[in-house]
Coordinates of C-alpha atoms in Angstrom, one line a residue:
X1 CA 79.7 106.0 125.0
X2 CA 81.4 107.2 128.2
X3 CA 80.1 105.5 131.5
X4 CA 77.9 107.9 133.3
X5 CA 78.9 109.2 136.3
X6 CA 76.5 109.5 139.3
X7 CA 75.3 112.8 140.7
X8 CA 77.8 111.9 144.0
X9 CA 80.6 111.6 141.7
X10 CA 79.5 114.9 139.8
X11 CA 79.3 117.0 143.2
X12 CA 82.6 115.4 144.7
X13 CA 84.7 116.6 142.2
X14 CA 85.2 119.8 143.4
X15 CA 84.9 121.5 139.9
X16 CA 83.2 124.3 141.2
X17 CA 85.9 127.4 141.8
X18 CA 83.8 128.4 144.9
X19 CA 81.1 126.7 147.2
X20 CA 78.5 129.9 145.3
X21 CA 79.2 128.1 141.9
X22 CA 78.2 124.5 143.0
X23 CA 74.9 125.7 144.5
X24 CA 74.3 128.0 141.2
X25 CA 75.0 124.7 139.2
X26 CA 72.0 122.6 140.9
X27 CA 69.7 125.8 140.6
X28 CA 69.9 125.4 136.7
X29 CA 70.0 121.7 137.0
X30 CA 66.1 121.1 135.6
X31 CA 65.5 120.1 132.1
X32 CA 62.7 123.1 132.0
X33 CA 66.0 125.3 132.2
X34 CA 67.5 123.9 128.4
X35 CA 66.2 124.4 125.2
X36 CA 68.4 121.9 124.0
X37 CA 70.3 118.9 125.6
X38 CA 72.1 115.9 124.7
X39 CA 75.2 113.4 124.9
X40 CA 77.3 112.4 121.6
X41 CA 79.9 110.2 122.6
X42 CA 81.9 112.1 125.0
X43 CA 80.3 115.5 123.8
X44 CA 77.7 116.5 126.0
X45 CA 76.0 119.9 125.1
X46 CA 72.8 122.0 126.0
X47 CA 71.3 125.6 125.2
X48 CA 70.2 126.6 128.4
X49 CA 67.9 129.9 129.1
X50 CA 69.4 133.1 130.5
X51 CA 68.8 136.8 130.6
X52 CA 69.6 137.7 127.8
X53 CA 68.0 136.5 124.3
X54 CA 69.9 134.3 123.0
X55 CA 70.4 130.8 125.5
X56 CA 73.9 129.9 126.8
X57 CA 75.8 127.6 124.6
X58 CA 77.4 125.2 126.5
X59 CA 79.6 122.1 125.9
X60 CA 81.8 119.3 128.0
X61 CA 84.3 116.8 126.9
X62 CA 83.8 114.2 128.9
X63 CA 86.8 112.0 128.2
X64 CA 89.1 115.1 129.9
X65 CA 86.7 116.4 130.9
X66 CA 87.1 120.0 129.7
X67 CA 84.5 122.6 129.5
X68 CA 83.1 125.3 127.4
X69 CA 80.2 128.2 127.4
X70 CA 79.1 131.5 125.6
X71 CA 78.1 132.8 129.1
X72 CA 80.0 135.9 130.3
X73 CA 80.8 134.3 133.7
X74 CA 84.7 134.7 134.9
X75 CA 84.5 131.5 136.8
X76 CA 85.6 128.6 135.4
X77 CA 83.9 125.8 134.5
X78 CA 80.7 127.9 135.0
X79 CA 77.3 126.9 136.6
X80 CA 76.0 125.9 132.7
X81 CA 78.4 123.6 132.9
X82 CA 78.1 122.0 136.2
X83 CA 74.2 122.0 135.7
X84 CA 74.5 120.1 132.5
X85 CA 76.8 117.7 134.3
X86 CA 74.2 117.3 137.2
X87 CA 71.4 116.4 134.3
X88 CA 73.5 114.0 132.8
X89 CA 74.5 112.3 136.1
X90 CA 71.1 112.6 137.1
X91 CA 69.8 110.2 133.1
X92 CA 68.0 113.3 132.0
X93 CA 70.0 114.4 128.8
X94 CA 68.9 112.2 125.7
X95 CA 71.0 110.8 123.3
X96 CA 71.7 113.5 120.5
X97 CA 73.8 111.8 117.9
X98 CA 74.8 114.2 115.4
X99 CA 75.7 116.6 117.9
X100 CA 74.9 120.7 116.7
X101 CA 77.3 122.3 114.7
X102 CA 78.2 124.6 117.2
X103 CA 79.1 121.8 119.8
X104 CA 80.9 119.2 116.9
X105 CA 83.0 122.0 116.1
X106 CA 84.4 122.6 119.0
X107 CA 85.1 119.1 120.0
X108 CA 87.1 119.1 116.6
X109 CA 89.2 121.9 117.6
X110 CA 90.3 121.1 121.0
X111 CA 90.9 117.4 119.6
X112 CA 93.1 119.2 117.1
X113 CA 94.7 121.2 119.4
X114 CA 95.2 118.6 121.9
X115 CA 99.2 117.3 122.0
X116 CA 100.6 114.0 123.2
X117 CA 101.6 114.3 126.8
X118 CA 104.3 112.2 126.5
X119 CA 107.6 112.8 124.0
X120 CA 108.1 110.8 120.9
X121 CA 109.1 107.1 121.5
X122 CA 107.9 103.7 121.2
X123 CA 104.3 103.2 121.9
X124 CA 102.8 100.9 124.6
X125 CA 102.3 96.8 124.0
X126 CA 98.7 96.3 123.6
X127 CA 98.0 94.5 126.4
X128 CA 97.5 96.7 130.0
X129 CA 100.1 95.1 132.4
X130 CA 102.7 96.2 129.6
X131 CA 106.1 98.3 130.4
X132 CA 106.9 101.2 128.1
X133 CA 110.4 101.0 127.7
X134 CA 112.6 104.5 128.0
X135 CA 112.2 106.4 124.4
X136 CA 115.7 106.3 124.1
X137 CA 118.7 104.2 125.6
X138 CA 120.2 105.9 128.9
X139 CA 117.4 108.7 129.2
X140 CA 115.8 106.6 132.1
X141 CA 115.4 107.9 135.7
X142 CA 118.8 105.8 136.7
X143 CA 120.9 108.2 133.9
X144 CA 119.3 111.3 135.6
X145 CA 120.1 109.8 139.1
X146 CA 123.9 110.1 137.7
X147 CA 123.3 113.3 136.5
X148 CA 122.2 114.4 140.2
X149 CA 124.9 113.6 141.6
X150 CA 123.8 109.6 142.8
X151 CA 125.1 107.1 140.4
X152 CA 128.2 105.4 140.9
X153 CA 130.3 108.1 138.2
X154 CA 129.8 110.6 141.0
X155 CA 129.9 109.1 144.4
X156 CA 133.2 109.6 144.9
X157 CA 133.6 113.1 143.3
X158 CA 133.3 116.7 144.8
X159 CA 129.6 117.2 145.3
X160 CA 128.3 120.2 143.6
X161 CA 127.5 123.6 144.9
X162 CA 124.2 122.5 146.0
X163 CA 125.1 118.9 147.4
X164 CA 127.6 120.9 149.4
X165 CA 125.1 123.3 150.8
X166 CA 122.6 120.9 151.8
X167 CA 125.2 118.5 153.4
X168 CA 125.9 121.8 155.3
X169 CA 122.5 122.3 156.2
X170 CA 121.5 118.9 157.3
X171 CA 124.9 118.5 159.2
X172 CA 123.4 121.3 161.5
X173 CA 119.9 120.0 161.8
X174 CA 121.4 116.6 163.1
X175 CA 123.3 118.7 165.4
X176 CA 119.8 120.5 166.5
X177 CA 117.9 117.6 167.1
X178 CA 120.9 115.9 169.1
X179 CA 120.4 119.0 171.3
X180 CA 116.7 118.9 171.5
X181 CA 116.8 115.2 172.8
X182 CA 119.3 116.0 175.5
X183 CA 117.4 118.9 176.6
X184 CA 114.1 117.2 176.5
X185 CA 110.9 117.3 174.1
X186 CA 109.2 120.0 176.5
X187 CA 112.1 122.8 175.6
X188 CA 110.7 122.7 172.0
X189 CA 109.5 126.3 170.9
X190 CA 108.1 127.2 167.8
X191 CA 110.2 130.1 166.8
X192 CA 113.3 127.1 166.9
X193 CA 111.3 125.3 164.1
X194 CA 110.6 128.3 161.9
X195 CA 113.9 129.8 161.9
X196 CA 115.6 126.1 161.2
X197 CA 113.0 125.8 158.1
X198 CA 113.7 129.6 156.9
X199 CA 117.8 127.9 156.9
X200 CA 116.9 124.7 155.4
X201 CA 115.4 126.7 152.6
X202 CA 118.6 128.8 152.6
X203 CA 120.6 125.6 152.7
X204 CA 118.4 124.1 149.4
X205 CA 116.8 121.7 151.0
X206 CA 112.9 122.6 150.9
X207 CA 111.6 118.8 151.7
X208 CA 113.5 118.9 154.7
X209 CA 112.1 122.5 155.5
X210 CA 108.6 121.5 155.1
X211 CA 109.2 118.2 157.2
X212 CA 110.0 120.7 160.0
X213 CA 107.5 123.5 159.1
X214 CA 104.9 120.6 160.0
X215 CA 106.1 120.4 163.9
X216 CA 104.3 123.0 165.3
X217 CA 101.0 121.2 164.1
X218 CA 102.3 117.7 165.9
X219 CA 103.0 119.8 169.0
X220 CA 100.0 120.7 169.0
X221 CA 98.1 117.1 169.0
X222 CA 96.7 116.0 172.1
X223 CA 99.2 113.2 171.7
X224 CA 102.5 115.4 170.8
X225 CA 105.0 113.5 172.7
X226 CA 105.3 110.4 170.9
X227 CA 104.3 111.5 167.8
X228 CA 107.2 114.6 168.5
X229 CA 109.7 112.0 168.8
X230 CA 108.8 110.0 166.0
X231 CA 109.6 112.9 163.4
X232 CA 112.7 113.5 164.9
X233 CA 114.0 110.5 164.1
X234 CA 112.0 110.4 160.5
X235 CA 113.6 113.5 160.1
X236 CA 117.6 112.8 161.8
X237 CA 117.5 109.4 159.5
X238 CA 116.7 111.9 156.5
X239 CA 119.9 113.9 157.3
X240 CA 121.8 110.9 158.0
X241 CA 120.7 109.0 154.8
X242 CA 121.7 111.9 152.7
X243 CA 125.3 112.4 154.4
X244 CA 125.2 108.4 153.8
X245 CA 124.0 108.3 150.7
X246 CA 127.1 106.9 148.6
X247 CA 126.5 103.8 150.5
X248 CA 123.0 103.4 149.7
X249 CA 121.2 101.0 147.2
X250 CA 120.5 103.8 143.9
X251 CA 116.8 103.3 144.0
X252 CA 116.9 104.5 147.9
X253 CA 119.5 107.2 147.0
X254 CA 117.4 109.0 144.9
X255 CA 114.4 108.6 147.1
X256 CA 116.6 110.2 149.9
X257 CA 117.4 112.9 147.4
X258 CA 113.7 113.7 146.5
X259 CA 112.8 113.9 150.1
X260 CA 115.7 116.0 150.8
X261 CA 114.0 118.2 148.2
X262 CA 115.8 117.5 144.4
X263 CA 113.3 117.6 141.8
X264 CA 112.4 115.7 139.4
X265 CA 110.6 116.9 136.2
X266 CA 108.1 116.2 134.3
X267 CA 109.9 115.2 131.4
X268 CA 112.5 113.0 133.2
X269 CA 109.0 111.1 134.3
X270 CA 107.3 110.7 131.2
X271 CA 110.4 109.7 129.5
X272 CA 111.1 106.7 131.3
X273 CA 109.0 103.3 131.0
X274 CA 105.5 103.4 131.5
X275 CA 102.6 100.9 132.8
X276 CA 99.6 100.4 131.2
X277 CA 96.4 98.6 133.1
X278 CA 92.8 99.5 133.7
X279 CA 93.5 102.0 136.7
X280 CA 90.3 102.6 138.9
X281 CA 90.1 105.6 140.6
X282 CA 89.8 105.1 144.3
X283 CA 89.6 108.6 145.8
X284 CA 91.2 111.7 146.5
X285 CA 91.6 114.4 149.1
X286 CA 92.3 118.4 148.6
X287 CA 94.9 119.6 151.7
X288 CA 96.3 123.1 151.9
X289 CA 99.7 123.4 152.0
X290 CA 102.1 126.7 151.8
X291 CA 99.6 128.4 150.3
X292 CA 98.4 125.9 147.5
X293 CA 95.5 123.5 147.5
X294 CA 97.0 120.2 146.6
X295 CA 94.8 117.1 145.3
X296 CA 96.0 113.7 145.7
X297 CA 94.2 111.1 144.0
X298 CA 94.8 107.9 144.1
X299 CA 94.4 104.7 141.7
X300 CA 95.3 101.7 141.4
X301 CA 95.6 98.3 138.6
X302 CA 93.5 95.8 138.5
X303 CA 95.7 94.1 136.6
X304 CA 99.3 94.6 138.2
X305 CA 97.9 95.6 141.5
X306 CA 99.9 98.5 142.0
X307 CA 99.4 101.7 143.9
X308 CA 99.8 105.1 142.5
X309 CA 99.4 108.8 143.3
X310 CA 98.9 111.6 140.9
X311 CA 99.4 114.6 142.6
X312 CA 98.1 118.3 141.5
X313 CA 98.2 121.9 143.4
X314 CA 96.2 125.1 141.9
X315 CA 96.9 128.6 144.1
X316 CA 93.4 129.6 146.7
X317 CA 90.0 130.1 144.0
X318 CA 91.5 128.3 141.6
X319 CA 90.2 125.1 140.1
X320 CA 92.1 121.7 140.4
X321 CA 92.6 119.0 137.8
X322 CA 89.4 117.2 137.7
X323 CA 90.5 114.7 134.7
X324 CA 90.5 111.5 137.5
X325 CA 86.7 110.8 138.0
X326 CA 86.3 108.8 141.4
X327 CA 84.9 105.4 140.7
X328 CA 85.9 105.3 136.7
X329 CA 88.1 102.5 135.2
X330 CA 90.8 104.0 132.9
X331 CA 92.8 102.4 130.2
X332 CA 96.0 104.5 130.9
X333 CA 99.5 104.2 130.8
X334 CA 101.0 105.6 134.0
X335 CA 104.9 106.8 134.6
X336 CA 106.1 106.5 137.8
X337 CA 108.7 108.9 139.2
X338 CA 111.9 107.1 140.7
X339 CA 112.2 106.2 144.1
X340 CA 112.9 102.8 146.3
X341 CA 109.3 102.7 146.6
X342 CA 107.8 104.5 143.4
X343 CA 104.0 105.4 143.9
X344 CA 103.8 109.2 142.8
X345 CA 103.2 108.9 139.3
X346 CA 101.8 110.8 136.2
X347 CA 99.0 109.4 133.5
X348 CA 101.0 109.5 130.3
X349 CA 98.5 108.0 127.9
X350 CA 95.1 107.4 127.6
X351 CA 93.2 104.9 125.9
X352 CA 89.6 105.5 127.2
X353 CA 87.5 104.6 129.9
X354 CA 86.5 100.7 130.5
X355 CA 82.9 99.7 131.1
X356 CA 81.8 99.5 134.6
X357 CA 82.9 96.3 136.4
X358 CA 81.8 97.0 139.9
X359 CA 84.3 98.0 142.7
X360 CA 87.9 97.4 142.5
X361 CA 89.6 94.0 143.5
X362 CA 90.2 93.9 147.5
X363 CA 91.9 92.4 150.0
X364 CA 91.8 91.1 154.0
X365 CA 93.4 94.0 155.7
X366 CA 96.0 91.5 156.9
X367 CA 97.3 91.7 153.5
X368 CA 97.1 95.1 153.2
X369 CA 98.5 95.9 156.0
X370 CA 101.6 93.5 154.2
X371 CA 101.3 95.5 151.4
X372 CA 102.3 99.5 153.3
X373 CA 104.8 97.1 155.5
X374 CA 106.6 96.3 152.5
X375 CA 106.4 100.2 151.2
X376 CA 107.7 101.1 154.9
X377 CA 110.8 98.7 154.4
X378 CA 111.6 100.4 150.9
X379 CA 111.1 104.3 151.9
X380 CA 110.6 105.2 155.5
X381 CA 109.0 108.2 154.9
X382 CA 105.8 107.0 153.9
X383 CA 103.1 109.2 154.8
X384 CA 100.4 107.9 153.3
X385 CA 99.2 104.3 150.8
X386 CA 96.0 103.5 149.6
X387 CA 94.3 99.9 150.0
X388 CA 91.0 98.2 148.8
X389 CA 89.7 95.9 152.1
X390 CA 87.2 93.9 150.7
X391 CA 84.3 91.9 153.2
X392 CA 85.0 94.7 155.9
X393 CA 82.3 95.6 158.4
X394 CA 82.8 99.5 159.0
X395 CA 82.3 100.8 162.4
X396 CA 82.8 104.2 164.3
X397 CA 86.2 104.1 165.3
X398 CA 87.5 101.5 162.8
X399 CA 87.4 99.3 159.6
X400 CA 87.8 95.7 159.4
X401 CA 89.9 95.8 163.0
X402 CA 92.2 99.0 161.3
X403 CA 91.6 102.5 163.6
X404 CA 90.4 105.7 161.7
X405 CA 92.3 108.3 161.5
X406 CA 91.0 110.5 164.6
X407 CA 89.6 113.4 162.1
X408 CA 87.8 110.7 159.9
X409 CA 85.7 108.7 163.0
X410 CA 81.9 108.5 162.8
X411 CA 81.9 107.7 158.8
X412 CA 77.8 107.7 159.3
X413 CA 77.9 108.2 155.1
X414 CA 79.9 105.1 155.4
X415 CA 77.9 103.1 158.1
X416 CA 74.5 103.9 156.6
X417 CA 76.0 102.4 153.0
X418 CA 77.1 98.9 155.1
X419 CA 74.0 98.6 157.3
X420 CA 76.0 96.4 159.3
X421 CA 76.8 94.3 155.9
X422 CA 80.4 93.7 154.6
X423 CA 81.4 95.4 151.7
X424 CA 84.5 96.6 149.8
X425 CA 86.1 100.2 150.8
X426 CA 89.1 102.4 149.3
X427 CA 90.8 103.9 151.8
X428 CA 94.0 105.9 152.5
X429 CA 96.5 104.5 154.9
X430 CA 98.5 107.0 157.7
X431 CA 100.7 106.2 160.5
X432 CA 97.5 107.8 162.4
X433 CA 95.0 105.9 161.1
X434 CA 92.6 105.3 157.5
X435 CA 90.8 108.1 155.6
X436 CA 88.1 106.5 153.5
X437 CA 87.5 107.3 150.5
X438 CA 85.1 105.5 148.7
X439 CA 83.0 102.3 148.7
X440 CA 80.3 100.6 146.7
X441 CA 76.5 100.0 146.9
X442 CA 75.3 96.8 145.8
X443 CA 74.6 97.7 142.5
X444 CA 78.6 98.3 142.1
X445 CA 78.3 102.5 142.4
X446 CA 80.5 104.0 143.3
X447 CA 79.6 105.9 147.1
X448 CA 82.1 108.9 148.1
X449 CA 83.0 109.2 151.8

């Protein structure tokens, strides 16, 4: 049996496709609504009444979860499904083992259907803390590295076509910002930035291009000079990492390469070794950038202690992944993609949920504050780390002694959950300050900020 969730963690997950279809949901969230409704396992179903004659026959997974109804709504998951979710968050759908025909059938299908999200290779040790080793010798992210033009076959070779257009394109952009210091931080004009991001794109170099497509919002900060300065030289050492890149250590190489905008696929990800713990979900946040939503989420091992960041973008009105629950416990394995400092990451393989062991293990900010120092060192362009504090006293402007980021102050969700009392908070660390994302009561439930 799947650990329940709680209504918070129900309404927090964004599944709704529009702010309509969450308030729909919690109008047909009343057990006088369903003619039928129970829980199997991880099959929850329910017959719930509509207009028509026959009731709405609707099902969820919960271990993905994934979703299904005989309604004719578009939107997807619909408000059958949300409401069925909010009566099972909320202990009001029984336990109904066998599950109806109509809802066991489908659960066999999609199971059938469903295909391993990793290719063929040597499974996992049994123990979480394990490392999957590469499915096959030299297919590992430090072959790729070669392949991209990084490892120490190609370093002193002719750079390809596109190494040679973005040295071209980064050699200006160090000459722009050498310019822009001498004539001072006041002279910068918007048009300068867009038309030097439309030419990094040009030049192939898209991270670069969106480092600088983000100016105009720092310009506009109350605080802009400093914080104006500071990309500069986040973004100049970019430029001059990647001209200097033969000399670097590989791990850092290929960082400077992803940030310069290189991809990495999927495949090369799941291909390499793998780590398998009990990951807790800490949080995420939804941000819109170049016209998709992306969701980070963020988790973290209980076992290993490491950090790691599952990242997920759906175009405006569509849904998102919703498959990381805030506050579960996952027995996952989870590939990391290459870097000095690796924290994005995908979940390759799952082995279930694990039962509710209260909120994850913390530590003194002091050490977390070690802990992004350390990521810093690695890869300078750092945006953002998640920590556990543990036996901090939130307050408006700042947790256990660390400042809020300025559009995160006031956390009164937060405050009213301490009353005054220590407790244990997830948060997301920025150069501007933490974003909290979720703490626990003191009956170990998981609260969302």
């Amino acid at each position: 049996m799947i650990e329940r969730w709680s209504r918070d963690q129900v309404l927090a997950l964004a599944l709704a496709p529009d702010a309509a279809s969450g308030k729909a949901a919690q109008g047909v969230a009343s057990p006088g609504k369903w003619q039928v409704r129970g829980v199997a396992g991880v099959l929850l179903y329910g017959a719930c009444s509509g207009s028509g004659a026959e009731p709405y026959l609707a099902c969820v997974d919960l271990s993905g979860p994934a979703y299904r109804c005989t309604c004719p709504s578009r939107k997807f998951p619909c408000k059958h499904a949300l409401g069925l979710l909010l009566l099972w968050a909320g202990d009001a759908v029984p336990e109904g083992d066998p599950a109806p025909e109509w809802a066991a059938e489908w659960l066999t299908a999609r199971t059938a259907r469903a295909t391993p999200t990793r290719p063929p290779g040597p499974l996992t040790g049994p123990e979480p803390g394990a490392a999957r080793q590469p499915a096959r010798p030299g297919a590992g992210p430090g072959r790729r590295a070669e392949e991209a033009g990084t490892g120490p076959e190609r370093r002193a070779g002719a750079e390809s076509v596109r190494h040679g257009r973005v040295g071209a394109g980064l050699a200006e952009l160090e000459r722009w910002l050498a310019d822009q210091v001498r004539q001072g931080l006041a002279a910068a004009a918007e048009h300068e930035w867009d038309g030097l991001a439309k030419r990094l794109i040009d030049a192939q170099a898209p991270g670069v291009a969106g480092m600088v497509s983000r100016l105009a919002q720092v310009r506009a900060g109350d605080d802009w000079p400093g914080r104006l300065l500071a990309e500069y030289a986040l973004i100049n050492l970019l430029a001059v990492a990647y001209r200097r890149r033969a000399e670097l250590p590989a791990p850092l190489a290929r960082t400077v390469l992803i940030r310069a905008g290189f991809p990495v696929t999927r495949e090369e990800v799941l291909s390499g070794p793998a780590l398998r713990d009990h990951w807790d979900v800490l949080g995420r946040r939804d941000e819109v950038q170049d016209r998709l939503t992306a969701r980070r989420v963020w988790l973290r091992g209980r076992r290993t202690g490491r950090a790691a960041l599952v990242l997920s973008f759906a175009p405006p009105g569509q849904p998102l992944d919703a498959s990381l629950v805030t506050g579960v416990t996952l027995d996952a394995d989870v590939a990391f993609y290459p870097g000095a400092a690796p924290l994005r990451a995908l979940v390759a393989d799952r082995h279930g949920t694990v039962p509710a062991a209260g909120p994850p293990p913390g530590v003194p900010p002091e050490e977390a504050l070690e802990e992004v120092a350390r990521a810093v060192a690695e890869d300078p362009w750092v945006e953002s780390w998640p920590v556990v504090l543990a036996g901090v006293v939130p307050e408006r402007t700042a947790i256990g002694g660390l400042p809020l980021h300025p559009a995160t102050r006031d956390p009164w969700r937060l405050l009213a959950v301490s009353g005054g009392r220590p407790l244990t908070v997830a948060a997301e660390w920025t150069p501007h300050g933490l974003r909290p994302l979720t703490t626990w009561d003191d009956e170990g439930t998981a609260v969302l900020l």
